[in-house]
CSV table of C-alpha atoms and ligand atoms in Angstrom, one decimal:
chain,number,residue,atom,x,y,z
A,13,MET,CA,0.5,0.3,0.4
A,14,THR,CA,1.3,2.9,-0.8
A,15,LYS,CA,1.3,6.5,0.5
A,16,LYS,CA,1.6,9.6,-1.1
A,17,VAL,CA,1.8,13.4,0.9
A,18,VAL,CA,0.0,16.7,-1.0
A,19,GLU,CA,1.3,20.3,0.3
A,20,ARG,CA,-1.0,23.5,-0.1
A,21,VAL,CA,0.0,25.2,-3.0
A,22,GLN,CA,-0.2,28.8,-3.8
A,23,GLN,CA,-1.6,28.3,-7.5
A,24,LEU,CA,-2.9,25.8,-9.8
A,25,LYS,CA,-1.8,27.0,-13.8
A,26,GLY,CA,-2.0,25.4,-17.6
A,27,THR,CA,-3.8,23.6,-19.8
A,28,ILE,CA,-4.3,19.8,-19.6
A,29,LYS,CA,-5.7,16.9,-21.5
A,30,VAL,CA,-7.8,14.1,-19.0
A,31,PRO,CA,-7.8,10.8,-20.1
A,32,GLY,CA,-10.5,9.4,-22.1
A,33,ASP,CA,-14.3,8.9,-20.2
A,34,LYS,CA,-14.9,4.8,-18.2
A,35,SER,CA,-18.1,5.0,-19.2
A,36,ILE,CA,-17.5,4.9,-23.1
A,37,SER,CA,-14.3,3.6,-22.6
A,38,HIS,CA,-15.1,-0.2,-20.7
A,39,ARG,CA,-18.4,0.3,-23.4
A,40,ALA,CA,-16.4,1.0,-27.0
A,41,VAL,CA,-14.7,-2.6,-25.5
A,42,MET,CA,-18.3,-4.6,-25.0
A,43,PHE,CA,-20.0,-3.2,-28.3
A,44,GLY,CA,-16.7,-4.5,-30.1
A,45,ALA,CA,-17.2,-7.1,-28.9
A,46,ILE,CA,-20.2,-8.0,-29.8
A,47,ALA,CA,-20.4,-6.6,-33.1
A,48,ASN,CA,-19.4,-7.6,-36.5
A,49,GLY,CA,-16.5,-6.3,-37.6
A,50,THR,CA,-13.3,-4.4,-36.9
A,51,THR,CA,-13.6,-1.7,-34.1
A,52,THR,CA,-11.5,0.9,-33.2
A,53,VAL,CA,-10.9,2.9,-30.1
A,54,GLU,CA,-9.4,6.6,-29.6
A,55,GLY,CA,-8.7,8.1,-26.7
A,56,PHE,CA,-9.3,5.0,-24.5
A,57,LEU,CA,-8.6,5.2,-20.9
A,58,PRO,CA,-5.6,3.0,-19.3
A,59,GLY,CA,-6.7,2.5,-16.4
A,60,GLU,CA,-7.2,-1.0,-14.9
A,61,ASP,CA,-11.1,-1.1,-14.5
A,62,CYS,CA,-11.4,-1.0,-18.3
A,63,LEU,CA,-8.6,-3.2,-18.6
A,64,SER,CA,-10.4,-5.7,-16.6
A,65,THR,CA,-13.2,-5.0,-18.9
A,66,ILE,CA,-10.6,-5.8,-21.7
A,67,SER,CA,-9.4,-8.7,-20.6
A,68,CYS,CA,-12.2,-10.5,-19.2
A,69,PHE,CA,-13.8,-9.8,-23.2
A,70,GLN,CA,-9.9,-11.1,-24.1
A,71,LYS,CA,-10.5,-14.4,-21.4
A,72,LEU,CA,-14.1,-14.4,-23.5
A,73,GLY,CA,-12.4,-15.6,-27.2
A,74,VAL,CA,-12.5,-11.9,-28.1
A,75,LYS,CA,-9.0,-10.9,-30.3
A,76,ILE,CA,-8.6,-7.3,-28.5
A,77,GLU,CA,-4.9,-5.5,-28.6
A,78,GLN,CA,-4.3,-2.2,-26.9
A,79,GLU,CA,-1.5,0.0,-26.8
A,80,GLU,CA,-1.7,2.3,-24.5
A,81,GLU,CA,-4.7,4.6,-25.8
A,82,SER,CA,-5.7,2.5,-28.7
A,83,VAL,CA,-7.7,0.0,-28.9
A,84,THR,CA,-8.7,-2.3,-31.6
A,85,VAL,CA,-11.3,-5.1,-31.3
A,86,HIS,CA,-11.8,-7.9,-33.8
A,87,GLY,CA,-15.7,-8.8,-33.1
A,88,LYS,CA,-16.8,-11.4,-34.7
A,89,GLY,CA,-21.1,-10.8,-33.2
A,90,TRP,CA,-22.2,-12.9,-30.7
A,91,GLU,CA,-21.9,-15.9,-31.3
A,92,GLY,CA,-18.0,-15.1,-31.4
A,93,LEU,CA,-18.2,-15.4,-27.5
A,94,ARG,CA,-17.0,-18.5,-26.0
A,95,GLU,CA,-17.0,-20.5,-23.0
A,96,SER,CA,-14.2,-19.7,-20.4
A,97,SER,CA,-12.1,-21.6,-18.9
A,98,GLU,CA,-10.6,-18.7,-16.4
A,99,ILE,CA,-12.5,-17.2,-14.4
A,100,LEU,CA,-13.7,-13.8,-15.0
A,101,ASP,CA,-11.8,-11.2,-12.8
A,102,VAL,CA,-13.1,-7.9,-12.9
A,103,GLY,CA,-11.6,-6.2,-10.1
A,104,ASN,CA,-13.0,-3.2,-8.8
A,105,SER,CA,-15.2,-2.3,-11.8
A,106,GLY,CA,-18.9,-2.1,-11.6
A,107,THR,CA,-19.4,-0.9,-14.2
A,108,THR,CA,-17.5,-4.1,-15.9
A,109,THR,CA,-19.7,-6.5,-14.2
A,110,ARG,CA,-23.0,-5.2,-14.9
A,111,LEU,CA,-23.0,-4.9,-18.2
A,112,MET,CA,-20.8,-7.8,-18.6
A,113,LEU,CA,-23.4,-9.7,-16.7
A,114,GLY,CA,-26.2,-8.4,-19.4
A,115,ILE,CA,-24.2,-9.8,-22.4
A,116,LEU,CA,-23.3,-13.4,-20.5
A,117,ALA,CA,-27.0,-13.2,-19.9
A,118,THR,CA,-28.0,-14.9,-23.8
A,119,ARG,CA,-24.4,-16.5,-24.8
A,120,PRO,CA,-25.4,-20.6,-23.5
A,121,PHE,CA,-22.9,-21.4,-21.8
A,122,HIS,CA,-21.6,-21.2,-18.1
A,123,SER,CA,-19.4,-18.3,-16.7
A,124,ILE,CA,-17.6,-17.2,-13.6
A,125,VAL,CA,-17.0,-13.6,-12.9
A,126,ILE,CA,-15.3,-12.7,-9.3
A,127,GLY,CA,-14.0,-9.2,-8.8
A,128,ASP,CA,-12.2,-7.8,-5.5
A,129,ALA,CA,-13.1,-7.1,-2.0
A,130,SER,CA,-15.3,-4.2,-2.7
A,131,ILE,CA,-16.3,-5.3,-5.5
A,132,ALA,CA,-17.7,-8.8,-2.9
A,133,LYS,CA,-19.7,-5.9,-0.6
A,134,ARG,CA,-21.4,-4.4,-4.1
A,135,PRO,CA,-25.0,-4.8,-5.0
A,136,MET,CA,-25.4,-7.4,-8.2
A,137,ALA,CA,-29.4,-8.0,-7.1
A,138,ARG,CA,-30.3,-5.5,-8.7
A,139,VAL,CA,-29.1,-6.9,-12.4
A,140,THR,CA,-28.6,-10.4,-11.9
A,141,ALA,CA,-32.6,-10.6,-10.8
A,142,PRO,CA,-34.4,-9.2,-14.1
A,143,LEU,CA,-31.3,-11.0,-16.0
A,144,LYS,CA,-32.7,-13.7,-14.3
A,145,GLN,CA,-36.8,-13.0,-14.8
A,146,MET,CA,-35.5,-12.7,-19.1
A,147,GLY,CA,-34.5,-16.4,-18.7
A,148,ALA,CA,-30.9,-16.4,-17.4
A,149,GLN,CA,-29.4,-18.8,-14.3
A,150,ILE,CA,-27.5,-17.1,-12.0
A,151,ASP,CA,-26.4,-18.3,-9.2
A,152,GLY,CA,-24.2,-16.7,-6.6
A,153,ARG,CA,-24.1,-16.0,-1.9
A,154,ASN,CA,-27.1,-14.6,-1.9
A,155,GLU,CA,-28.5,-15.8,-4.5
A,156,GLY,CA,-26.9,-13.7,-6.6
A,157,ASP,CA,-27.1,-10.9,-5.7
A,158,PHE,CA,-23.3,-11.0,-4.4
A,159,THR,CA,-20.2,-12.2,-6.4
A,160,PRO,CA,-18.5,-14.2,-7.0
A,161,LEU,CA,-21.0,-15.0,-9.7
A,162,ALA,CA,-21.8,-18.0,-12.0
A,163,ILE,CA,-24.4,-17.2,-14.8
A,164,ARG,CA,-25.5,-19.7,-17.5
A,165,GLY,CA,-27.1,-17.8,-20.6
A,166,GLY,CA,-29.9,-18.9,-23.2
A,167,GLN,CA,-32.4,-18.2,-24.6
A,168,THR,CA,-34.1,-14.9,-23.4
A,169,LYS,CA,-37.3,-13.2,-23.7
A,170,ALA,CA,-38.1,-9.2,-23.4
A,171,ILE,CA,-39.4,-8.1,-20.1
A,172,ASN,CA,-41.1,-4.3,-18.9
A,173,TYR,CA,-38.8,-3.7,-15.9
A,174,MET,CA,-39.4,-0.7,-14.1
A,175,SER,CA,-35.9,0.2,-12.2
A,176,PRO,CA,-36.2,1.1,-8.8
A,177,VAL,CA,-32.9,3.1,-8.5
A,178,ALA,CA,-31.6,5.1,-11.7
A,179,SER,CA,-29.0,3.3,-12.8
A,180,ALA,CA,-27.4,3.5,-16.3
A,181,GLN,CA,-25.2,-0.2,-15.1
A,182,VAL,CA,-28.8,-1.7,-14.6
A,183,LYS,CA,-30.6,0.5,-18.3
A,184,SER,CA,-27.2,-0.8,-19.9
A,185,ALA,CA,-27.2,-4.7,-18.5
A,186,ILE,CA,-31.0,-5.1,-19.2
A,187,LEU,CA,-30.7,-3.1,-22.9
A,188,LEU,CA,-27.5,-5.4,-24.0
A,189,ALA,CA,-30.0,-9.2,-22.7
A,190,GLY,CA,-33.2,-7.8,-24.8
A,191,LEU,CA,-31.0,-7.3,-28.1
A,192,GLN,CA,-30.9,-11.1,-27.7
A,193,SER,CA,-34.1,-11.4,-26.3
A,194,GLU,CA,-37.8,-12.9,-27.7
A,195,GLY,CA,-39.8,-9.9,-27.9
A,196,VAL,CA,-39.5,-5.9,-27.4
A,197,THR,CA,-37.5,-4.7,-24.1
A,198,THR,CA,-38.5,-1.8,-21.9
A,199,VAL,CA,-35.7,-0.3,-18.8
A,200,THR,CA,-37.2,2.2,-17.3
A,201,GLU,CA,-35.7,4.4,-14.3
A,202,PRO,CA,-37.5,7.0,-12.2
A,203,HIS,CA,-34.8,10.0,-13.2
A,204,LYS,CA,-32.9,9.6,-16.2
A,205,SER,CA,-29.3,7.7,-15.3
A,206,ARG,CA,-26.0,8.6,-18.1
A,207,ASP,CA,-27.3,7.2,-22.3
A,208,HIS,CA,-24.1,6.2,-23.4
A,209,THR,CA,-25.3,2.9,-24.1
A,210,GLU,CA,-28.1,3.9,-25.9
A,211,ARG,CA,-26.1,6.3,-28.2
A,212,MET,CA,-23.5,4.0,-29.2
A,213,LEU,CA,-25.9,1.7,-30.1
A,214,LYS,CA,-27.2,3.6,-31.8
A,215,ALA,CA,-23.4,4.3,-33.6
A,216,PHE,CA,-23.3,0.4,-34.4
A,217,GLY,CA,-26.0,0.4,-36.3
A,218,VAL,CA,-29.1,-0.6,-33.3
A,219,GLU,CA,-32.7,0.6,-33.3
A,220,LEU,CA,-34.0,1.8,-30.4
A,221,GLU,CA,-36.7,4.0,-29.0
A,222,GLU,CA,-36.5,6.9,-26.1
A,223,ASN,CA,-39.4,7.8,-23.9
A,224,GLU,CA,-38.9,10.8,-21.4
A,225,LEU,CA,-37.0,8.1,-18.8
A,226,SER,CA,-37.9,4.6,-20.7
A,227,VAL,CA,-36.0,2.7,-23.4
A,228,SER,CA,-37.3,-0.1,-25.6
A,229,VAL,CA,-35.3,-2.5,-28.0
A,230,ARG,CA,-36.0,-5.7,-30.6
A,231,GLY,CA,-34.7,-8.4,-29.6
A,232,GLY,CA,-32.4,-9.9,-32.5
A,233,GLN,CA,-30.4,-7.5,-33.0
A,234,ALA,CA,-26.5,-7.1,-34.7
A,235,LEU,CA,-23.8,-5.0,-34.3
A,236,GLN,CA,-21.6,-3.2,-37.1
A,237,GLY,CA,-18.3,-2.6,-35.4
A,238,GLN,CA,-17.4,1.4,-35.5
A,239,HIS,CA,-14.7,4.3,-34.8
A,240,VAL,CA,-14.9,5.7,-31.2
A,241,VAL,CA,-13.4,8.7,-30.4
A,242,VAL,CA,-13.6,8.8,-26.5
A,243,PRO,CA,-14.1,12.3,-25.5
A,244,GLY,CA,-11.8,13.3,-21.8
A,245,ASP,CA,-13.7,11.7,-19.1
A,246,ILE,CA,-15.8,14.8,-16.6
A,247,SER,CA,-15.3,12.9,-13.6
A,248,SER,CA,-11.5,13.4,-13.8
A,249,ALA,CA,-11.6,16.8,-14.9
A,250,ALA,CA,-13.9,17.5,-11.5
A,251,PHE,CA,-11.3,17.3,-9.5
A,252,PHE,CA,-9.4,19.6,-11.4
A,253,LEU,CA,-12.6,21.7,-12.0
A,254,VAL,CA,-12.4,22.1,-8.1
A,255,ALA,CA,-9.1,22.4,-7.5
A,256,GLY,CA,-9.3,25.5,-10.0
A,257,ALA,CA,-12.0,27.4,-8.1
A,258,ILE,CA,-10.7,27.1,-4.7
A,259,ILE,CA,-7.6,27.5,-5.5
A,260,PRO,CA,-6.1,30.6,-5.4
A,261,ASN,CA,-4.4,32.6,-8.5
A,262,SER,CA,-5.3,29.7,-10.9
A,263,GLU,CA,-6.4,29.2,-14.0
A,264,ILE,CA,-6.9,26.3,-15.5
A,265,LYS,CA,-7.9,24.2,-18.9
A,266,LEU,CA,-9.5,21.0,-19.3
A,267,MET,CA,-9.1,20.1,-22.7
A,268,ASN,CA,-11.9,18.0,-25.3
A,269,VAL,CA,-13.9,16.8,-22.2
A,270,GLY,CA,-17.1,14.6,-22.1
A,271,VAL,CA,-20.6,17.3,-22.1
A,272,ASN,CA,-23.3,14.9,-22.0
A,273,THR,CA,-25.7,15.6,-20.4
A,274,THR,CA,-26.1,13.7,-18.2
A,275,ARG,CA,-23.2,13.2,-17.0
A,276,THR,CA,-22.6,17.4,-16.1
A,277,GLY,CA,-24.2,17.8,-12.9
A,278,ILE,CA,-20.8,18.9,-11.2
A,279,ILE,CA,-21.1,22.2,-13.9
A,280,ASP,CA,-24.8,22.8,-13.3
A,281,VAL,CA,-23.5,22.8,-9.5
A,282,LEU,CA,-19.7,25.0,-9.9
A,283,LEU,CA,-21.7,27.8,-12.4
A,284,GLN,CA,-24.4,27.7,-8.9
A,285,MET,CA,-22.5,28.0,-6.4
A,286,GLY,CA,-20.8,30.7,-9.0
A,287,ALA,CA,-18.0,29.8,-10.1
A,288,GLU,CA,-16.1,31.1,-13.0
A,289,LEU,CA,-16.6,28.7,-15.9
A,290,GLU,CA,-16.4,29.3,-19.4
A,291,ILE,CA,-17.4,26.3,-22.0
A,292,THR,CA,-16.0,26.8,-25.7
A,293,ASN,CA,-15.2,24.7,-28.3
A,294,GLU,CA,-17.7,22.7,-28.2
A,295,LYS,CA,-18.5,20.1,-31.1
A,296,ILE,CA,-20.3,16.3,-31.2
A,297,ILE,CA,-18.2,13.2,-32.2
A,298,ASN,CA,-20.0,9.3,-32.7
A,299,GLU,CA,-22.8,11.4,-31.0
A,300,GLU,CA,-21.6,12.9,-27.5
A,301,ARG,CA,-20.5,17.0,-27.5
A,302,MET,CA,-17.6,17.5,-25.8
A,303,ALA,CA,-16.2,20.9,-25.2
A,304,ASP,CA,-13.4,22.4,-23.3
A,305,LEU,CA,-13.7,23.6,-19.8
A,306,THR,CA,-11.7,27.0,-18.4
A,307,ILE,CA,-12.6,27.2,-14.7
A,308,ARG,CA,-10.4,30.6,-12.6
A,309,THR,CA,-10.0,30.9,-8.6
A,310,SER,CA,-13.8,32.1,-7.8
A,311,LYS,CA,-16.2,33.1,-5.0
A,312,LEU,CA,-18.0,30.2,-3.7
A,313,ASN,CA,-21.4,29.7,-1.9
A,314,GLY,CA,-23.2,26.5,-0.6
A,315,ILE,CA,-26.4,25.9,-2.7
A,316,GLU,CA,-28.4,22.9,-2.3
A,317,ILE,CA,-27.8,19.1,-3.9
A,318,GLY,CA,-31.0,16.4,-4.9
A,319,GLY,CA,-33.0,14.9,-6.8
A,320,GLU,CA,-32.8,14.5,-10.6
A,321,ILE,CA,-29.1,15.7,-10.5
A,322,ILE,CA,-27.9,13.1,-8.3
A,323,PRO,CA,-27.4,10.6,-11.2
A,324,ARG,CA,-25.6,13.7,-13.1
A,325,LEU,CA,-23.4,14.3,-10.1
A,326,ILE,CA,-22.9,11.1,-8.4
A,327,ASP,CA,-19.1,10.5,-9.3
A,328,GLU,CA,-18.5,13.6,-8.1
A,329,ILE,CA,-19.8,14.0,-4.9
A,330,PRO,CA,-17.0,13.1,-2.5
A,331,VAL,CA,-14.7,16.2,-5.1
A,332,ILE,CA,-17.6,18.5,-4.6
A,333,ALA,CA,-17.7,17.6,-0.5
A,334,ILE,CA,-14.3,19.2,-1.0
A,335,LEU,CA,-15.6,22.6,-3.2
A,336,ALA,CA,-18.1,23.1,0.0
A,337,THR,CA,-16.1,22.4,2.5
A,338,GLN,CA,-13.9,26.1,0.4
A,339,ALA,CA,-17.5,27.3,0.5
A,340,ASN,CA,-19.4,30.8,1.8
A,341,GLY,CA,-22.4,28.5,4.0
A,342,THR,CA,-24.1,25.8,3.9
A,343,THR,CA,-24.4,22.6,1.3
A,344,ILE,CA,-26.4,19.9,1.7
A,345,ILE,CA,-26.6,17.0,0.0
A,346,LYS,CA,-29.5,15.0,-0.6
A,347,ASP,CA,-31.7,12.0,-2.3
A,348,ALA,CA,-27.7,10.9,-2.9
A,349,GLN,CA,-27.9,6.9,-1.4
A,350,GLU,CA,-26.6,5.4,-3.5
A,351,LEU,CA,-23.7,6.7,-2.4
A,352,LYS,CA,-23.5,3.8,-0.7
A,353,VAL,CA,-22.9,0.8,-2.6
A,354,LYS,CA,-20.0,2.9,-4.8
A,355,GLU,CA,-16.5,1.3,-4.7
A,356,THR,CA,-16.8,2.3,-0.7
A,357,ASN,CA,-19.8,4.0,1.5
A,358,ARG,CA,-19.1,7.3,-0.1
A,359,ILE,CA,-21.4,9.0,2.4
A,360,ASP,CA,-19.0,7.3,5.7
A,361,THR,CA,-15.9,7.5,3.7
A,362,VAL,CA,-16.3,10.9,3.0
A,363,VAL,CA,-17.4,12.3,6.4
A,364,ASN,CA,-15.3,10.7,7.6
A,365,GLN,CA,-12.1,11.5,6.1
A,366,LEU,CA,-12.9,14.8,5.8
A,367,LYS,CA,-13.4,15.3,9.6
A,368,LEU,CA,-10.4,13.9,10.1
A,369,LEU,CA,-9.0,17.5,8.3
A,370,GLY,CA,-11.3,20.1,10.3
A,371,ALA,CA,-13.8,20.1,7.9
A,372,ASN,CA,-17.2,20.9,9.3
A,373,ILE,CA,-19.0,17.7,8.1
A,374,GLU,CA,-22.2,15.9,8.8
A,375,ALA,CA,-23.2,12.5,8.0
A,376,THR,CA,-27.4,12.8,6.6
A,377,GLU,CA,-29.2,9.1,6.0
A,378,ASP,CA,-29.4,10.6,1.8
A,379,GLY,CA,-26.0,12.7,1.3
A,380,MET,CA,-24.4,15.0,3.8
A,381,ILE,CA,-24.3,19.0,5.0
A,382,ILE,CA,-21.4,20.8,4.9
A,383,HIS,CA,-21.0,24.0,6.9
A,384,GLY,CA,-18.2,26.5,5.2
A,385,PRO,CA,-15.6,28.1,4.7
A,386,THR,CA,-13.0,26.6,7.0
A,387,LEU,CA,-9.2,25.8,6.1
A,388,LEU,CA,-8.8,22.6,6.6
A,389,SER,CA,-5.9,21.2,8.6
A,390,GLY,CA,-3.7,18.5,7.4
A,391,GLY,CA,-3.2,14.5,8.4
A,392,LYS,CA,-3.0,11.4,8.0
A,393,VAL,CA,-6.3,10.0,5.5
A,394,ALA,CA,-6.7,6.6,3.0
A,395,SER,CA,-9.0,5.6,0.1
A,396,PHE,CA,-9.7,3.2,1.5
A,397,GLY,CA,-9.5,1.4,-1.9
A,398,ASP,CA,-11.8,3.9,-3.5
A,399,HIS,CA,-9.5,6.4,-6.7
A,400,ARG,CA,-12.8,8.6,-6.1
A,401,ILE,CA,-11.6,9.0,-2.1
A,402,GLY,CA,-8.1,9.4,-2.9
A,403,MET,CA,-8.1,11.4,-5.7
A,404,SER,CA,-10.3,14.4,-3.4
A,405,MET,CA,-7.9,14.3,-0.7
A,406,ALA,CA,-4.9,14.8,-2.9
A,407,ILE,CA,-7.5,18.1,-3.6
A,408,ALA,CA,-8.0,18.8,0.0
A,409,GLY,CA,-4.2,18.9,0.2
A,410,LEU,CA,-3.6,21.4,-2.0
A,411,VAL,CA,-5.7,24.1,-0.1
A,412,ALA,CA,-4.6,22.3,3.4
A,413,ASN,CA,-3.0,24.6,5.8
A,414,GLN,CA,-0.2,21.2,6.8
A,415,PRO,CA,0.9,18.3,4.8
A,416,VAL,CA,-1.8,15.7,4.5
A,417,GLU,CA,-0.9,11.8,3.9
A,418,ILE,CA,-3.3,10.3,2.0
A,419,ASP,CA,-3.0,5.9,2.7
A,420,GLU,CA,-3.6,3.3,-0.6
A,421,ILE,CA,-2.8,6.0,-3.3
A,422,GLU,CA,-2.1,4.0,-5.5
A,423,ALA,CA,-6.2,3.6,-6.3
A,424,VAL,CA,-6.3,6.2,-8.8
A,425,ASP,CA,-5.1,3.7,-11.4
A,426,VAL,CA,-8.2,2.7,-11.5
A,427,SER,CA,-9.8,5.7,-13.5
A,428,TYR,CA,-7.2,8.6,-13.7
A,429,PRO,CA,-3.2,6.6,-14.0
A,430,ASN,CA,-1.7,9.9,-14.4
A,431,PHE,CA,-3.4,11.9,-12.1
A,432,PHE,CA,-0.4,12.7,-9.9
A,433,GLN,CA,1.3,13.4,-12.9
A,434,HIS,CA,-0.6,16.1,-14.4
A,435,LEU,CA,-1.1,18.0,-10.7
A,436,GLU,CA,2.7,18.5,-11.2
A,437,GLU,CA,2.4,20.1,-14.6
A,438,LEU,CA,0.1,22.4,-12.9
A,439,ILE,CA,1.8,23.4,-9.9
B,528,S3P,C1,-21.4,3.6,-14.4
B,528,S3P,C2,-22.8,4.2,-13.9
B,528,S3P,C3,-22.6,4.5,-12.6
B,528,S3P,C4,-21.5,5.6,-12.8
B,528,S3P,C5,-20.1,4.5,-12.8
B,528,S3P,C6,-20.4,4.5,-13.9
B,528,S3P,C7,-21.4,3.3,-15.8
B,528,S3P,O1,-23.4,4.0,-11.8
B,528,S3P,O2,-21.3,5.8,-10.9
B,528,S3P,O3,-19.1,5.1,-11.6
B,528,S3P,O4,-20.7,3.1,-16.5
B,528,S3P,O5,-22.7,2.8,-16.5
B,528,S3P,P1,-24.9,3.2,-11.6
B,528,S3P,O6,-24.7,2.7,-13.2
B,528,S3P,O7,-24.4,2.1,-10.5
B,528,S3P,O8,-25.3,4.1,-11.0
């Protein structure tokens, strides 16, 4: 376990290109694996989570070549997937687990899916229950709620599923199974979650119907290999957007960041808090919108965050908590119970670690309340193996009055392997 000490800085200035979007990188590999023909991916995120997706699909018989940010997937259609003699290890990746289960649900063979200690605690019944309803055989601890999971897919039938949670992983798993099921599969969510699956399936030639909170696909559809350009990950950009806003004398430009509106809750929050944030050079590539984002040191006010915006910024809440410690007044984050089932229980980890640095923060049943501004103190904190907690603590260290030592910092490799290199470039 590696420790890292982060110290206060006087300013952050410069331009960086954050790594590729994690959600889109996973999907490019998976959709390429079930498509007919070659898929090439440009701007792929070579983080541990997306590498887990590549390794699982290689074990399922798909030829995939990867070098840094460039990937080639030699898809042979749905029938190209083969039973693996090896266990499919998803590492720390919830997206790999849940989307792959949707694909395996319709494949007529047996697979074993396992992950790390964090994955073993994350609820899988949210996908295995509807996939079982469709006809897949899935078993695991607590009737298929926790890894290790065993799955035998086969001929499945369409369902009309009302998801109790706004989750792109749940929606995607069911739609992927729906693509090879008899009839029309519909998923309806309580709020709209990220729609990268819908956009990329269309780019791969799939017909689907979208209606406010519902998406439907007809079974029996094939995908055609494509060239995918992955935008920068707004969830990775978020760390520098917050850092630029709270550190004096700063100006940071982030190039080619994905600004799909199902992901831009962090931009809305920054603007609402009063941040000096500029969006330029907007363009759409492969159905996905991207833009350059420039953030400058800002005077910030606390706000209330809840309701439909939550799925649009769920992964950014740990770093939004740091932002709120530096804003004037109270920030209330509510309706965010989903934080409890992320890589760690992020209500507990964020609140406990920030308290160690002297923040005025308290946990609630569905979020947290933060009173600012507070001059954070130094201290010893940990990531608990959660990449976004590790990076959030690093941002806290940049404004703390004494050094912050972060344990288990290697977790950042899951989504942003060159995070500290980029930070150095801006100091
Ligand atoms: C993701 C969906 C979200 C998000 C995760 C990535 C995806 O999870 O938190 O980091 O790529 O579909 P949920 O589907 O559980 O909300």
